[in-house]
mmCIF file of C-alpha atoms in Angstrom:
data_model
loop_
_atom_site.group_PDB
_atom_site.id
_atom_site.type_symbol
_atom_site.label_atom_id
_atom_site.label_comp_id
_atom_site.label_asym_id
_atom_site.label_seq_id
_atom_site.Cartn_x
_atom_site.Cartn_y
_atom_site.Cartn_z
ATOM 1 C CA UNK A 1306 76.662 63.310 166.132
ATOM 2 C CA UNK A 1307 75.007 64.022 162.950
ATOM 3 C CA UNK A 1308 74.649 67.662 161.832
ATOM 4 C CA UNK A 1309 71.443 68.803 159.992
ATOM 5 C CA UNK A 1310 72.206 71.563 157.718
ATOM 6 C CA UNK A 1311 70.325 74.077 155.496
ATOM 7 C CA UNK A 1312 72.039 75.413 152.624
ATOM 8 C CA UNK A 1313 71.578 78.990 151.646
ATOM 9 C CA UNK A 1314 72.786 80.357 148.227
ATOM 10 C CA UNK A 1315 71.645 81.750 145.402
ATOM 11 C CA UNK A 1316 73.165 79.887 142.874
ATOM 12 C CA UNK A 1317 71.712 76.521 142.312
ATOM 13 C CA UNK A 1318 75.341 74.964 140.725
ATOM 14 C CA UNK A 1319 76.266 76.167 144.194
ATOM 15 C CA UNK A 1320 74.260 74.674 146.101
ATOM 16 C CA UNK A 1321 74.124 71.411 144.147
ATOM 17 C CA UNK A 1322 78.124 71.708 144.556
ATOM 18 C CA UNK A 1323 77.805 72.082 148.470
ATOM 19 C CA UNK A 1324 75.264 69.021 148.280
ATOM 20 C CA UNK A 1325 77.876 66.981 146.972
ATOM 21 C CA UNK A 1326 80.819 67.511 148.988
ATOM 22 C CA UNK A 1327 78.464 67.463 152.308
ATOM 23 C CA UNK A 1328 77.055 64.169 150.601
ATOM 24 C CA UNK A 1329 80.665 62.676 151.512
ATOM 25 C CA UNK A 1330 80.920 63.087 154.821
ATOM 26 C CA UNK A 1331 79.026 60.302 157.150
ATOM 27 C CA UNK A 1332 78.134 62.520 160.201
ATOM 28 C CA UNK A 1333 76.919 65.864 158.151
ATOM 29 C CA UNK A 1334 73.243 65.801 156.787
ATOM 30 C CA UNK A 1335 71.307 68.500 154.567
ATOM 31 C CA UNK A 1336 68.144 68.894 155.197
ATOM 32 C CA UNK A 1337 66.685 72.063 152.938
ATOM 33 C CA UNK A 1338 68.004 74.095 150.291
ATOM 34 C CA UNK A 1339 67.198 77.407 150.283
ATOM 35 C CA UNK A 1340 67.794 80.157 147.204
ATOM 36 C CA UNK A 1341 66.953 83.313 149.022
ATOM 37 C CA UNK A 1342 67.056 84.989 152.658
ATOM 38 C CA UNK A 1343 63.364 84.849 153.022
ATOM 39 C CA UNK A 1344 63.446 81.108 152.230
ATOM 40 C CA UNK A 1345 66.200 80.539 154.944
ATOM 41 C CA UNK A 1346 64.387 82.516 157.244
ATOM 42 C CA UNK A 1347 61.483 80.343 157.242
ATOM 43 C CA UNK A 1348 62.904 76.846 156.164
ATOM 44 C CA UNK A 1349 65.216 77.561 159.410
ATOM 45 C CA UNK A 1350 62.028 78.104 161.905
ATOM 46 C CA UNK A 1351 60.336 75.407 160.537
ATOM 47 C CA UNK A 1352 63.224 72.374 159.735
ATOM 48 C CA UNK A 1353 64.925 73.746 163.169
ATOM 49 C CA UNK A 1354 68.682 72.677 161.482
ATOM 50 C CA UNK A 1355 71.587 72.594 163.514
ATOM 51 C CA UNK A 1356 73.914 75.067 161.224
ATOM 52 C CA UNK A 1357 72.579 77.649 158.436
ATOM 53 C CA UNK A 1358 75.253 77.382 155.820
ATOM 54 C CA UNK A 1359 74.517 81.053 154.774
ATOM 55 C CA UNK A 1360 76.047 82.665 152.184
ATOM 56 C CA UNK A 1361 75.833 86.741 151.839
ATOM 57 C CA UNK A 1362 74.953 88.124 148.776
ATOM 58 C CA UNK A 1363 71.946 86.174 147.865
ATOM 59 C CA UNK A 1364 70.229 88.644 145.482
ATOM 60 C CA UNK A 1365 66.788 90.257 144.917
ATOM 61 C CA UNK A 1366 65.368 90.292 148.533
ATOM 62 C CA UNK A 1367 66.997 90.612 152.491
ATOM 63 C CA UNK A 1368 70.884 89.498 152.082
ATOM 64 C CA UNK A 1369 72.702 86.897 154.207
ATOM 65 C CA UNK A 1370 73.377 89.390 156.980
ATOM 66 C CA UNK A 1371 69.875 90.016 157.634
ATOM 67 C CA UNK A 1372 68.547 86.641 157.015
ATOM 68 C CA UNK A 1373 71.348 85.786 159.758
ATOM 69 C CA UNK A 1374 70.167 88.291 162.131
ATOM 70 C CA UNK A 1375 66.549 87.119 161.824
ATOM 71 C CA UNK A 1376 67.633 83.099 162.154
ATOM 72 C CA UNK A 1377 69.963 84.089 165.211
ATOM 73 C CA UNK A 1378 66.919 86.959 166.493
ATOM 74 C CA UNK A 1379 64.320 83.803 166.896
ATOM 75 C CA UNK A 1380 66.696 82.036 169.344
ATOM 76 C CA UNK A 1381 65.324 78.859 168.209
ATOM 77 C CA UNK A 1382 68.987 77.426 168.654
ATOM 78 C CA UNK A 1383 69.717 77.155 165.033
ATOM 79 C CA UNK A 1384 73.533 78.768 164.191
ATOM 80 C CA UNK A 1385 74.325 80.325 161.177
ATOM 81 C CA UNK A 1386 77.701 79.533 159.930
ATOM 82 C CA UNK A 1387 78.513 82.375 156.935
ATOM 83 C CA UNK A 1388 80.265 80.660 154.021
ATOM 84 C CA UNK A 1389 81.354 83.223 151.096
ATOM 85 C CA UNK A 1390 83.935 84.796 148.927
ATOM 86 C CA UNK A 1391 83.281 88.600 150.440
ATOM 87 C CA UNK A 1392 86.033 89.275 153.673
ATOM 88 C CA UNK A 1393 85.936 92.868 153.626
ATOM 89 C CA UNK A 1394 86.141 93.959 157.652
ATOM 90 C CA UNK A 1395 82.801 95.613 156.282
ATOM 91 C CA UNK A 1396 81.104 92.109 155.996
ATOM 92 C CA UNK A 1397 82.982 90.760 158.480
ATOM 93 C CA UNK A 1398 81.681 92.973 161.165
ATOM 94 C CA UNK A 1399 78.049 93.246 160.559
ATOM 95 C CA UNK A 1400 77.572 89.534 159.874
ATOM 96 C CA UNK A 1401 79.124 88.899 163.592
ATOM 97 C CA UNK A 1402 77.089 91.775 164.872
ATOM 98 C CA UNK A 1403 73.928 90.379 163.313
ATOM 99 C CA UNK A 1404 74.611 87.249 165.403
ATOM 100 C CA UNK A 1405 76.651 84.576 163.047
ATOM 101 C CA UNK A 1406 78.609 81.543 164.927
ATOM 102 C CA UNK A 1407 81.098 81.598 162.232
ATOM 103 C CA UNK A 1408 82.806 83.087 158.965
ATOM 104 C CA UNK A 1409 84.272 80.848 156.379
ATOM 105 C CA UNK A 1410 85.336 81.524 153.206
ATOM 106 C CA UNK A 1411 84.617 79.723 149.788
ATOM 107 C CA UNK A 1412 88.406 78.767 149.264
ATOM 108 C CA UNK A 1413 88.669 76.506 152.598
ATOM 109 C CA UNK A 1414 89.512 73.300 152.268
ATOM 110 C CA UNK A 1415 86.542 70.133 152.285
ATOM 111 C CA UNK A 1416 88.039 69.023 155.748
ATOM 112 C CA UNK A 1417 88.146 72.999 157.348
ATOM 113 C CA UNK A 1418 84.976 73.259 156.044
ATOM 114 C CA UNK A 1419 83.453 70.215 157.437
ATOM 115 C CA UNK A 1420 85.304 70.768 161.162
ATOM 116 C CA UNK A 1421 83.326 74.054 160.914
ATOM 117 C CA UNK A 1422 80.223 72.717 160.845
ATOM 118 C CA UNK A 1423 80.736 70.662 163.599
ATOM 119 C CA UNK A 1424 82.147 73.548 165.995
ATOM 120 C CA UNK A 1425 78.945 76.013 164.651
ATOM 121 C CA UNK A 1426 76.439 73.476 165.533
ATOM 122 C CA UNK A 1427 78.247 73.168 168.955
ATOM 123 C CA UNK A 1428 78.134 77.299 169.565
ATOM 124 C CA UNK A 1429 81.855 77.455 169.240
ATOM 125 C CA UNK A 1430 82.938 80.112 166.708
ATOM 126 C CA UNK A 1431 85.335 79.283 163.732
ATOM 127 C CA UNK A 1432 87.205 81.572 161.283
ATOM 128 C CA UNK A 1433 89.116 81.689 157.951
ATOM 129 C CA UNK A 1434 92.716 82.141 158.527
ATOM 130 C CA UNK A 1435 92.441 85.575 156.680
ATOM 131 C CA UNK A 1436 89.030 86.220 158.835
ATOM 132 C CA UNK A 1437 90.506 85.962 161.794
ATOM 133 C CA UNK A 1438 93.878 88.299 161.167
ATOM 134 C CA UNK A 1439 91.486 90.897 160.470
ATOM 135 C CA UNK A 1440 89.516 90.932 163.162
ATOM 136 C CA UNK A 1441 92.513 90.022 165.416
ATOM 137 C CA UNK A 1442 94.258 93.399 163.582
ATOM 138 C CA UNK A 1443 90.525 95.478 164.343
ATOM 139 C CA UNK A 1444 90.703 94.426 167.869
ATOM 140 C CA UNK A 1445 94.591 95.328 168.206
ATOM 141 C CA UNK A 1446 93.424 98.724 166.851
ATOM 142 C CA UNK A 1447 95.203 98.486 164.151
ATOM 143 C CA UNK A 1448 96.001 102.129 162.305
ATOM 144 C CA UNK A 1449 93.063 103.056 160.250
ATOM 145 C CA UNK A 1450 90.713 101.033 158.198
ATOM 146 C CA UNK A 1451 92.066 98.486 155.527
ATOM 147 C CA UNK A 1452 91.161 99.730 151.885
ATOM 148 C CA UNK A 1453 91.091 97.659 148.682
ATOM 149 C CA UNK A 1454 93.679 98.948 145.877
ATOM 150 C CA UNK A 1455 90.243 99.909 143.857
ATOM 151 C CA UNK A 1456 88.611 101.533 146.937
ATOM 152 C CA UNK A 1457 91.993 103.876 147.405
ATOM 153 C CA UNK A 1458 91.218 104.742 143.604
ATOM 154 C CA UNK A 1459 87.490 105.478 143.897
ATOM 155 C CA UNK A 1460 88.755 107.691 147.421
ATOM 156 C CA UNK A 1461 91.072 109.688 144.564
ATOM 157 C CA UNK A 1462 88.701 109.752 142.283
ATOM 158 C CA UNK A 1463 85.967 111.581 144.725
ATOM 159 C CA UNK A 1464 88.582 113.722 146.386
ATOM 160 C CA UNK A 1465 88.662 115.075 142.725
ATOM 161 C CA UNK A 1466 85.239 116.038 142.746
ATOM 162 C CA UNK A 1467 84.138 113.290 140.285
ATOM 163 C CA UNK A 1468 80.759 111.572 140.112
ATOM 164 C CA UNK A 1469 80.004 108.017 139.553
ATOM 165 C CA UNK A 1470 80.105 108.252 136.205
ATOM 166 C CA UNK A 1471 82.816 109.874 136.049
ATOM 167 C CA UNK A 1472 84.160 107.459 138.278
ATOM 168 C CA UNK A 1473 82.774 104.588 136.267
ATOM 169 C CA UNK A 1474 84.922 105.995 132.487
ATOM 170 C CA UNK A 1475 87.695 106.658 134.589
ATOM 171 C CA UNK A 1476 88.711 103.465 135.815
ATOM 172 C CA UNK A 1477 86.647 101.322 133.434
ATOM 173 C CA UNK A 1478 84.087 99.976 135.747
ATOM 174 C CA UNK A 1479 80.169 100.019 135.339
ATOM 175 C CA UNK A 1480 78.361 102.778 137.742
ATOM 176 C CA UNK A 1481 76.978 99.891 139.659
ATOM 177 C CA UNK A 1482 80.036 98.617 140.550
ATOM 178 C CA UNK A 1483 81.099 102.270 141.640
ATOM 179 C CA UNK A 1484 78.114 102.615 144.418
ATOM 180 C CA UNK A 1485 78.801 98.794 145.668
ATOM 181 C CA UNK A 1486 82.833 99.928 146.406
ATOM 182 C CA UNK A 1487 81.580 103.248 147.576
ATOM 183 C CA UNK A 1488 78.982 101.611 150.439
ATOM 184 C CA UNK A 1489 81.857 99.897 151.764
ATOM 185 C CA UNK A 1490 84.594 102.465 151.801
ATOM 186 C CA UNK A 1491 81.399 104.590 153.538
ATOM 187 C CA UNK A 1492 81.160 101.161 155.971
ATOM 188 C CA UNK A 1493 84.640 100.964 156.506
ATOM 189 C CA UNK A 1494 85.467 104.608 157.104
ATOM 190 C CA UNK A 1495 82.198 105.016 159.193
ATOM 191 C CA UNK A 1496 80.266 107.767 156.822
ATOM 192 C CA UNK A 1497 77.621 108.494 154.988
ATOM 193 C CA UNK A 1498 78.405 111.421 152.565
ATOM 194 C CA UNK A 1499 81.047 111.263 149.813
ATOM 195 C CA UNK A 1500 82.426 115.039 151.596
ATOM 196 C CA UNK A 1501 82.616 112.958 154.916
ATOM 197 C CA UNK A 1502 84.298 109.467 152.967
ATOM 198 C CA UNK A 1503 86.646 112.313 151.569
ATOM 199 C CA UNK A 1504 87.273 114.076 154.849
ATOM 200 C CA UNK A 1505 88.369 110.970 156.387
ATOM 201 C CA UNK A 1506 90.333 110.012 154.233
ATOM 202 C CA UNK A 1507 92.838 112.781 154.412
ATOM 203 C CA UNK A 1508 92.898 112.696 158.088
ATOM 204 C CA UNK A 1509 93.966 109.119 158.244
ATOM 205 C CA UNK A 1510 95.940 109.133 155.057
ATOM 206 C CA UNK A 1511 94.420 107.180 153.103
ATOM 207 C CA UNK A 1512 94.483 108.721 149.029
ATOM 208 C CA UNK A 1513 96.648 107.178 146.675
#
């Protein structure tokens, strides 16, 4: 069986990278290119793919979680098959909630990749290695949330009383980059104040 697939990314070298290596295999066929979430949205209702190779961050506009969710919403049979670099539990949860098949990750192997494909246009859910132990270690109820090294020092940081900037000087990062790690230390520890991220934080042990 050939697979039809749409490419999503926001990078063209990306995409024209993906085009390549999907060029190679005999039974996998691209049939769109999109750079944005709205363009998936609607190249995916009207080209009616098999698999949405969807990336996540996709820039100005909706992001690859919410371009899934619509795709998935229509239940026009197309699957959306997430392929990134982001494998935060974060991102990992609310692209499954928002209805993807699968969650791959930028560093798999041609072959994984392509075997992916296959099982997401089938409705059989694949995951990266490292995708899977974490959701295998959320569903064990494993102790407490897992924390980057730079989110546990932005946590010490606000349990200091610091603001972003603040933040920013202290561990020579940009402000912007500061509010991206905080919204996922506020996703992972389920909050939405920096008193509450703080809070939480202490009662599960988790400043540096």
């Amino acid at each position: 069986m050939t697979v039809r697939i749409l490419l999503c990314d926001d990078h063209a070298v990306v995409r024209a990278g993906l085009l390549a290596l999907l060029g190679s295999a005999d039974d996998i066929e691209v049939v769109g290119e999109a750079g944005s979430g709205e363009e998936a949205v609607a190249m995916a209702a009207k080209l009616r793919p098999d698999v949405v190779l969807m990336d996540l961050q996709l820039g100005p506009g909706i992001d690859g979680v919410e371009a899934t969710r619509r795709i998935a919403g229509a239940r026009s049979g197309v699957h959306v098959l997430v392929l990134t670099t982001y494998d935060t539990d974060a991102d990992i949860t609310r692209a499954i909630e928002a209805g993807a098949t699968g969650y791959l990750l930028k560093a798999e192997r041609p072959e994984e990749l392509f075997a992916a494909i296959h099982s997401a246009a089938q409705g059989r859910t694949t995951l990266s290695a490292p995708v899977a132990s974490r959701v295998m270690d959320r569903m064990r109820g494993a102790a407490g949330p897992t924390l980057t090294d730079r989110e546990r020092d932005i946590l010490g940081q606000l349990a200091h009383g610091l603001g972003n900037r603040e933040i920013a000087r202290a561990l020579f990062i940009s402000e912007a980059t500061v509010k991206t790690h905080l919204g996922r230390i506020y996703a992972k520890l389920g909050v939405d104040t920096r008193a509450g991220a703080v809070a939480v934080a202490k009662e599960q042990r988790l400043l540096p």
